[in-house]
PDB file of C-alpha atoms in Angstrom:
ATOM      1  CA  MET F   1       0.000   0.000   0.000  1.00 94.00           C
ATOM      2  CA  PRO F   2       1.177   3.538  -0.626  1.00 96.00           C
ATOM      3  CA  TYR F   3       2.602   5.459   2.334  1.00 96.00           C
ATOM      4  CA  VAL F   4       0.121   7.665   4.203  1.00 97.00           C
ATOM      5  CA  GLU F   5       0.083   9.579   7.463  1.00 97.00           C
ATOM      6  CA  LYS F   6      -2.649   9.981  10.062  1.00 97.00           C
ATOM      7  CA  GLY F   7      -5.093  12.750   9.240  1.00 97.00           C
ATOM      8  CA  MET F   8      -4.661  12.439   5.477  1.00 98.00           C
ATOM      9  CA  GLN F   9      -7.690  12.281   3.181  1.00 98.00           C
ATOM     10  CA  VAL F  10      -7.268   9.510   0.643  1.00 98.00           C
ATOM     11  CA  GLY F  11      -9.459   8.403  -2.243  1.00 98.00           C
ATOM     12  CA  LEU F  12      -9.682   4.724  -3.194  1.00 98.00           C
ATOM     13  CA  PHE F  13     -10.291   4.281  -6.906  1.00 97.00           C
ATOM     14  CA  GLY F  14     -10.330   0.628  -7.923  1.00 95.00           C
ATOM     15  CA  GLY F  15     -10.820  -1.024 -11.271  1.00 92.00           C
ATOM     16  CA  SER F  16      -9.426  -3.491 -13.741  1.00 92.00           C
ATOM     17  CA  PHE F  17      -8.214  -0.583 -15.928  1.00 94.00           C
ATOM     18  CA  ASN F  18      -8.205  -2.844 -18.968  1.00 92.00           C
ATOM     19  CA  PRO F  19      -6.882  -0.587 -20.466  1.00 92.00           C
ATOM     20  CA  PRO F  20      -6.623   2.610 -18.425  1.00 94.00           C
ATOM     21  CA  HIS F  21      -7.533   5.783 -20.319  1.00 91.00           C
ATOM     22  CA  ALA F  22      -8.039   9.544 -20.051  1.00 90.00           C
ATOM     23  CA  GLY F  23     -11.605   8.990 -18.735  1.00 89.00           C
ATOM     24  CA  HIS F  24     -10.173   7.219 -15.676  1.00 92.00           C
ATOM     25  CA  ARG F  25      -7.697  10.065 -15.204  1.00 94.00           C
ATOM     26  CA  LEU F  26     -10.562  12.573 -15.407  1.00 92.00           C
ATOM     27  CA  VAL F  27     -12.488  10.754 -12.640  1.00 92.00           C
ATOM     28  CA  ALA F  28      -9.316  10.700 -10.496  1.00 95.00           C
ATOM     29  CA  GLU F  29      -8.645  14.418 -11.077  1.00 94.00           C
ATOM     30  CA  ILE F  30     -12.255  15.382 -10.297  1.00 94.00           C
ATOM     31  CA  ALA F  31     -12.120  13.335  -7.091  1.00 96.00           C
ATOM     32  CA  LEU F  32      -8.800  14.874  -6.000  1.00 97.00           C
ATOM     33  CA  ARG F  33     -10.125  18.390  -6.567  1.00 96.00           C
ATOM     34  CA  ARG F  34     -13.736  18.128  -5.391  1.00 96.00           C
ATOM     35  CA  LEU F  35     -13.040  15.942  -2.333  1.00 97.00           C
ATOM     36  CA  ARG F  36      -9.848  17.881  -1.465  1.00 97.00           C
ATOM     37  CA  LEU F  37      -7.829  14.684  -1.197  1.00 98.00           C
ATOM     38  CA  ASP F  38      -4.176  14.454  -0.219  1.00 98.00           C
ATOM     39  CA  GLN F  39      -3.779  11.262  -2.263  1.00 98.00           C
ATOM     40  CA  LEU F  40      -5.731   8.991  -4.558  1.00 98.00           C
ATOM     41  CA  TRP F  41      -4.890   5.283  -4.721  1.00 98.00           C
ATOM     42  CA  TRP F  42      -5.408   4.038  -8.279  1.00 98.00           C
ATOM     43  CA  MET F  43      -5.951   0.384  -7.360  1.00 97.00           C
ATOM     44  CA  VAL F  44      -5.399  -1.971 -10.289  1.00 96.00           C
ATOM     45  CA  THR F  45      -7.348  -5.107  -9.409  1.00 92.00           C
ATOM     46  CA  PRO F  46      -6.376  -8.668 -10.302  1.00 88.00           C
ATOM     47  CA  GLY F  47      -9.798  -8.932 -11.990  1.00 76.00           C
ATOM     48  CA  ASN F  48     -13.447  -8.091 -11.510  1.00 67.00           C
ATOM     49  CA  PRO F  49     -15.443 -11.123 -10.273  1.00 64.00           C
ATOM     50  CA  LEU F  50     -18.441  -9.859 -12.281  1.00 59.00           C
ATOM     51  CA  LYS F  51     -16.513  -9.708 -15.562  1.00 67.00           C
ATOM     52  CA  SER F  52     -14.866 -12.279 -17.787  1.00 63.00           C
ATOM     53  CA  THR F  53     -11.072 -12.494 -17.437  1.00 66.00           C
ATOM     54  CA  ARG F  54     -10.696 -13.857 -20.979  1.00 75.00           C
ATOM     55  CA  GLU F  55      -9.699 -10.452 -22.376  1.00 80.00           C
ATOM     56  CA  LEU F  56      -7.910  -9.228 -19.251  1.00 91.00           C
ATOM     57  CA  ALA F  57      -4.402  -7.920 -19.979  1.00 93.00           C
ATOM     58  CA  PRO F  58      -1.640  -9.053 -17.589  1.00 94.00           C
ATOM     59  CA  LEU F  59      -1.588  -7.165 -14.289  1.00 95.00           C
ATOM     60  CA  ALA F  60       1.946  -5.820 -14.853  1.00 95.00           C
ATOM     61  CA  GLU F  61       0.888  -4.306 -18.183  1.00 96.00           C
ATOM     62  CA  ARG F  62      -2.202  -2.664 -16.664  1.00 96.00           C
ATOM     63  CA  ILE F  63      -0.048  -1.226 -13.846  1.00 96.00           C
ATOM     64  CA  ARG F  64       2.519   0.140 -16.327  1.00 97.00           C
ATOM     65  CA  LEU F  65      -0.176   1.723 -18.513  1.00 97.00           C
ATOM     66  CA  SER F  66      -1.936   3.170 -15.440  1.00 97.00           C
ATOM     67  CA  GLU F  67       1.303   4.832 -14.328  1.00 97.00           C
ATOM     68  CA  THR F  68       1.534   6.410 -17.783  1.00 96.00           C
ATOM     69  CA  VAL F  69      -2.073   7.682 -17.685  1.00 95.00           C
ATOM     70  CA  ALA F  70      -2.098   8.875 -14.048  1.00 94.00           C
ATOM     71  CA  GLU F  71       0.006  12.036 -14.315  1.00 88.00           C
ATOM     72  CA  ASP F  72      -0.703  13.797 -10.998  1.00 94.00           C
ATOM     73  CA  PRO F  73       1.955  12.944  -8.364  1.00 96.00           C
ATOM     74  CA  ARG F  74      -0.812  12.616  -5.753  1.00 98.00           C
ATOM     75  CA  ILE F  75      -2.135   9.598  -7.684  1.00 98.00           C
ATOM     76  CA  LYS F  76      -0.458   6.429  -6.415  1.00 98.00           C
ATOM     77  CA  VAL F  77      -0.852   3.414  -8.688  1.00 98.00           C
ATOM     78  CA  THR F  78      -0.959   0.228  -6.632  1.00 97.00           C
ATOM     79  CA  ALA F  79      -1.926  -3.429  -7.004  1.00 96.00           C
ATOM     80  CA  PHE F  80      -1.734  -4.519  -3.369  1.00 96.00           C
ATOM     81  CA  GLU F  81      -4.931  -6.578  -3.726  1.00 94.00           C
ATOM     82  CA  ALA F  82      -3.037  -9.132  -5.834  1.00 93.00           C
ATOM     83  CA  ALA F  83      -0.292  -9.458  -3.202  1.00 91.00           C
ATOM     84  CA  HIS F  84      -2.949 -10.120  -0.545  1.00 94.00           C
ATOM     85  CA  ARG F  85      -4.972 -12.377  -2.875  1.00 92.00           C
ATOM     86  CA  ILE F  86      -8.079 -10.232  -2.430  1.00 92.00           C
ATOM     87  CA  ARG F  87     -10.967 -10.596  -4.880  1.00 88.00           C
ATOM     88  CA  TYR F  88     -13.745  -8.561  -3.297  1.00 92.00           C
ATOM     89  CA  THR F  89     -13.950  -4.843  -2.524  1.00 94.00           C
ATOM     90  CA  ALA F  90     -15.380  -5.437   0.963  1.00 96.00           C
ATOM     91  CA  ASP F  91     -12.206  -7.378   1.860  1.00 96.00           C
ATOM     92  CA  THR F  92     -10.006  -4.665   0.332  1.00 96.00           C
ATOM     93  CA  LEU F  93     -11.679  -1.967   2.419  1.00 97.00           C
ATOM     94  CA  ALA F  94     -11.400  -4.044   5.605  1.00 97.00           C
ATOM     95  CA  LEU F  95      -7.657  -4.484   4.989  1.00 97.00           C
ATOM     96  CA  VAL F  96      -7.150  -0.787   4.187  1.00 98.00           C
ATOM     97  CA  ARG F  97      -8.963   0.229   7.370  1.00 97.00           C
ATOM     98  CA  ALA F  98      -6.990  -2.209   9.548  1.00 97.00           C
ATOM     99  CA  LYS F  99      -3.590  -1.136   8.156  1.00 97.00           C
ATOM    100  CA  ASN F 100      -4.191   2.646   8.180  1.00 98.00           C
ATOM    101  CA  PRO F 101      -5.726   3.867  11.455  1.00 97.00           C
ATOM    102  CA  GLY F 102      -6.348   7.601  11.570  1.00 97.00           C
ATOM    103  CA  VAL F 103      -6.480   8.019   7.777  1.00 98.00           C
ATOM    104  CA  GLU F 104      -9.766   9.261   6.286  1.00 98.00           C
ATOM    105  CA  PHE F 105     -10.700   7.256   3.196  1.00 98.00           C
ATOM    106  CA  VAL F 106     -13.355   7.765   0.525  1.00 98.00           C
ATOM    107  CA  TRP F 107     -14.309   5.040  -1.960  1.00 98.00           C
ATOM    108  CA  ILE F 108     -14.590   6.489  -5.482  1.00 97.00           C
ATOM    109  CA  MET F 109     -16.606   4.956  -8.297  1.00 92.00           C
ATOM    110  CA  GLY F 110     -18.058   5.972 -11.610  1.00 85.00           C
ATOM    111  CA  ALA F 111     -21.835   6.379 -11.859  1.00 83.00           C
ATOM    112  CA  ASP F 112     -21.921   3.427 -14.260  1.00 80.00           C
ATOM    113  CA  SER F 113     -20.719   1.185 -11.398  1.00 84.00           C
ATOM    114  CA  LEU F 114     -23.475   2.400  -9.066  1.00 85.00           C
ATOM    115  CA  ARG F 115     -26.088   1.031 -11.465  1.00 83.00           C
ATOM    116  CA  ASP F 116     -24.948  -2.559 -10.757  1.00 87.00           C
ATOM    117  CA  PHE F 117     -23.491  -1.976  -7.299  1.00 92.00           C
ATOM    118  CA  HIS F 118     -26.118  -4.171  -5.623  1.00 93.00           C
ATOM    119  CA  ARG F 119     -24.582  -7.145  -7.484  1.00 92.00           C
ATOM    120  CA  TRP F 120     -21.223  -6.650  -5.752  1.00 93.00           C
ATOM    121  CA  GLN F 121     -20.296  -9.108  -2.993  1.00 93.00           C
ATOM    122  CA  ARG F 122     -21.380  -7.607   0.395  1.00 96.00           C
ATOM    123  CA  TRP F 123     -22.313  -4.253  -1.183  1.00 96.00           C
ATOM    124  CA  ARG F 124     -24.148  -3.057   1.928  1.00 97.00           C
ATOM    125  CA  GLU F 125     -21.007  -3.671   3.973  1.00 97.00           C
ATOM    126  CA  ILE F 126     -19.027  -1.547   1.498  1.00 97.00           C
ATOM    127  CA  MET F 127     -21.539   1.303   1.949  1.00 97.00           C
ATOM    128  CA  MET F 128     -21.093   1.028   5.716  1.00 97.00           C
ATOM    129  CA  THR F 129     -17.259   0.998   5.659  1.00 97.00           C
ATOM    130  CA  PHE F 130     -16.168   4.301   4.056  1.00 98.00           C
ATOM    131  CA  PRO F 131     -17.995   7.298   2.579  1.00 98.00           C
ATOM    132  CA  ILE F 132     -18.473   6.985  -1.190  1.00 97.00           C
ATOM    133  CA  ALA F 133     -18.136   9.525  -3.981  1.00 97.00           C
ATOM    134  CA  VAL F 134     -19.940   8.630  -7.203  1.00 93.00           C
ATOM    135  CA  VAL F 135     -18.493  10.549 -10.158  1.00 91.00           C
ATOM    136  CA  ASP F 136     -20.703  11.261 -13.163  1.00 86.00           C
ATOM    137  CA  ARG F 137     -20.170   9.207 -16.338  1.00 70.00           C
ATOM    138  CA  PRO F 138     -21.832   9.638 -19.735  1.00 67.00           C
ATOM    139  CA  GLY F 139     -25.207   7.941 -19.932  1.00 60.00           C
ATOM    140  CA  SER F 140     -25.293   7.213 -16.196  1.00 54.00           C
ATOM    141  CA  THR F 141     -26.506  10.473 -14.663  1.00 57.00           C
ATOM    142  CA  LEU F 142     -30.174   9.487 -14.572  1.00 60.00           C
ATOM    143  CA  SER F 143     -29.817   5.730 -14.212  1.00 64.00           C
ATOM    144  CA  PHE F 144     -27.964   6.105 -10.910  1.00 71.00           C
ATOM    145  CA  LEU F 145     -31.079   7.581  -9.296  1.00 73.00           C
ATOM    146  CA  SER F 146     -33.042   4.405  -9.936  1.00 80.00           C
ATOM    147  CA  SER F 147     -30.289   2.026  -8.812  1.00 88.00           C
ATOM    148  CA  ARG F 148     -31.023  -0.262  -5.905  1.00 92.00           C
ATOM    149  CA  ALA F 149     -28.050   1.084  -3.924  1.00 93.00           C
ATOM    150  CA  ALA F 150     -29.115   4.721  -4.404  1.00 91.00           C
ATOM    151  CA  LYS F 151     -32.653   3.908  -3.276  1.00 93.00           C
ATOM    152  CA  THR F 152     -31.545   1.786  -0.312  1.00 95.00           C
ATOM    153  CA  PHE F 153     -29.115   4.416   0.966  1.00 96.00           C
ATOM    154  CA  ASP F 154     -31.053   7.511  -0.113  1.00 95.00           C
ATOM    155  CA  TYR F 155     -31.138   8.675   3.524  1.00 97.00           C
ATOM    156  CA  ALA F 156     -27.296   8.797   3.562  1.00 97.00           C
ATOM    157  CA  ARG F 157     -26.889  10.946   0.447  1.00 96.00           C
ATOM    158  CA  VAL F 158     -24.882  14.106   1.043  1.00 96.00           C
ATOM    159  CA  ASP F 159     -25.355  17.272  -0.997  1.00 96.00           C
ATOM    160  CA  GLU F 160     -22.675  17.675  -3.646  1.00 95.00           C
ATOM    161  CA  ARG F 161     -21.711  21.063  -2.176  1.00 96.00           C
ATOM    162  CA  ASP F 162     -20.523  19.187   0.918  1.00 97.00           C
ATOM    163  CA  ALA F 163     -18.217  16.858  -1.066  1.00 97.00           C
ATOM    164  CA  PRO F 164     -15.063  18.374   0.526  1.00 97.00           C
ATOM    165  CA  LEU F 165     -16.358  17.194   3.924  1.00 97.00           C
ATOM    166  CA  LEU F 166     -17.118  13.635   2.810  1.00 98.00           C
ATOM    167  CA  ALA F 167     -13.845  12.108   4.042  1.00 97.00           C
ATOM    168  CA  HIS F 168     -14.631  13.353   7.560  1.00 97.00           C
ATOM    169  CA  MET F 169     -18.099  11.783   7.604  1.00 98.00           C
ATOM    170  CA  ARG F 170     -19.051   8.485   9.101  1.00 97.00           C
ATOM    171  CA  ALA F 171     -20.375   5.845   6.701  1.00 97.00           C
ATOM    172  CA  PRO F 172     -22.909   5.431   5.338  1.00 98.00           C
ATOM    173  CA  ALA F 173     -22.483   8.723   3.510  1.00 98.00           C
ATOM    174  CA  TRP F 174     -22.291   9.238  -0.234  1.00 97.00           C
ATOM    175  CA  THR F 175     -22.525  11.970  -2.798  1.00 95.00           C
ATOM    176  CA  PHE F 176     -22.905  12.290  -6.547  1.00 92.00           C
ATOM    177  CA  ILE F 177     -20.354  14.565  -8.208  1.00 93.00           C
ATOM    178  CA  HIS F 178     -21.215  16.224 -11.497  1.00 88.00           C
ATOM    179  CA  GLY F 179     -18.530  17.557 -13.782  1.00 74.00           C
ATOM    180  CA  PRO F 180     -16.804  17.067 -17.095  1.00 55.00           C
ATOM    181  CA  ARG F 181     -17.395  13.603 -18.529  1.00 50.00           C
ATOM    182  CA  SER F 182     -15.386  11.461 -20.879  1.00 48.00           C
ATOM    183  CA  SER F 183     -17.073   9.083 -23.296  1.00 54.00           C
ATOM    184  CA  LEU F 184     -14.005   6.810 -23.353  1.00 48.00           C
ATOM    185  CA  SER F 185     -14.532   3.247 -22.169  1.00 51.00           C
ATOM    186  CA  SER F 186     -12.113   0.359 -21.745  1.00 44.00           C
ATOM    187  CA  THR F 187     -14.554  -1.989 -23.476  1.00 50.00           C
ATOM    188  CA  ALA F 188     -14.790   0.280 -26.537  1.00 47.00           C
ATOM    189  CA  LEU F 189     -11.004   0.659 -26.664  1.00 42.00           C
ATOM    190  CA  ARG F 190     -10.521  -3.120 -26.587  1.00 39.00           C
ATOM    191  CA  LEU F 191     -13.094  -3.579 -29.374  1.00 48.00           C
ATOM    192  CA  ALA F 192     -11.415  -0.900 -31.501  1.00 48.00           C
ATOM    193  CA  GLU F 193      -8.066  -2.642 -31.029  1.00 57.00           C
ATOM    194  CA  LYS F 194      -9.481  -5.875 -32.476  1.00 51.00           C
ATOM    195  CA  ARG F 195     -10.589  -4.178 -35.695  1.00 57.00           C
TER     196      ARG F 195
END
């Protein structure tokens, strides 16, 4: 795990990043700015349990490409989940919490992930572990409102104006952050590569 100190505000941005692209960087930059984070951990996962691994590039390649895409020095590319043989986000967050007392973490995800969030292993536990920032993605702005997770935890939604305070809040707490959106997608980039 990247080095942190007590009192720091750190964003956790996980994904397969297969491949990473400027849209991922945009989400990371928006999160750094709007949440006033000291660091953002760009967590390259061994693989998403909800997705096929057939087209998954090797972890080392995805790490290397992520380091190329993530330009801000506050963005720390890491793949500690592989070293700990972690498959599920709930386990990742439990490990992060145990190893980093006194650090204020925020889980960051794109709005497209919120749509299917209720399919994640122990998704309610994730909502109860750290505050969550959902960053707008093209085509997902309206669908997030009808997602099961958004409805279930509607009472814990924080106004976007209070996003800078999110790291200090006790979970469950989440906000939706609007901003510039990129239409890039890893799936589309992989399909274009095949042509």
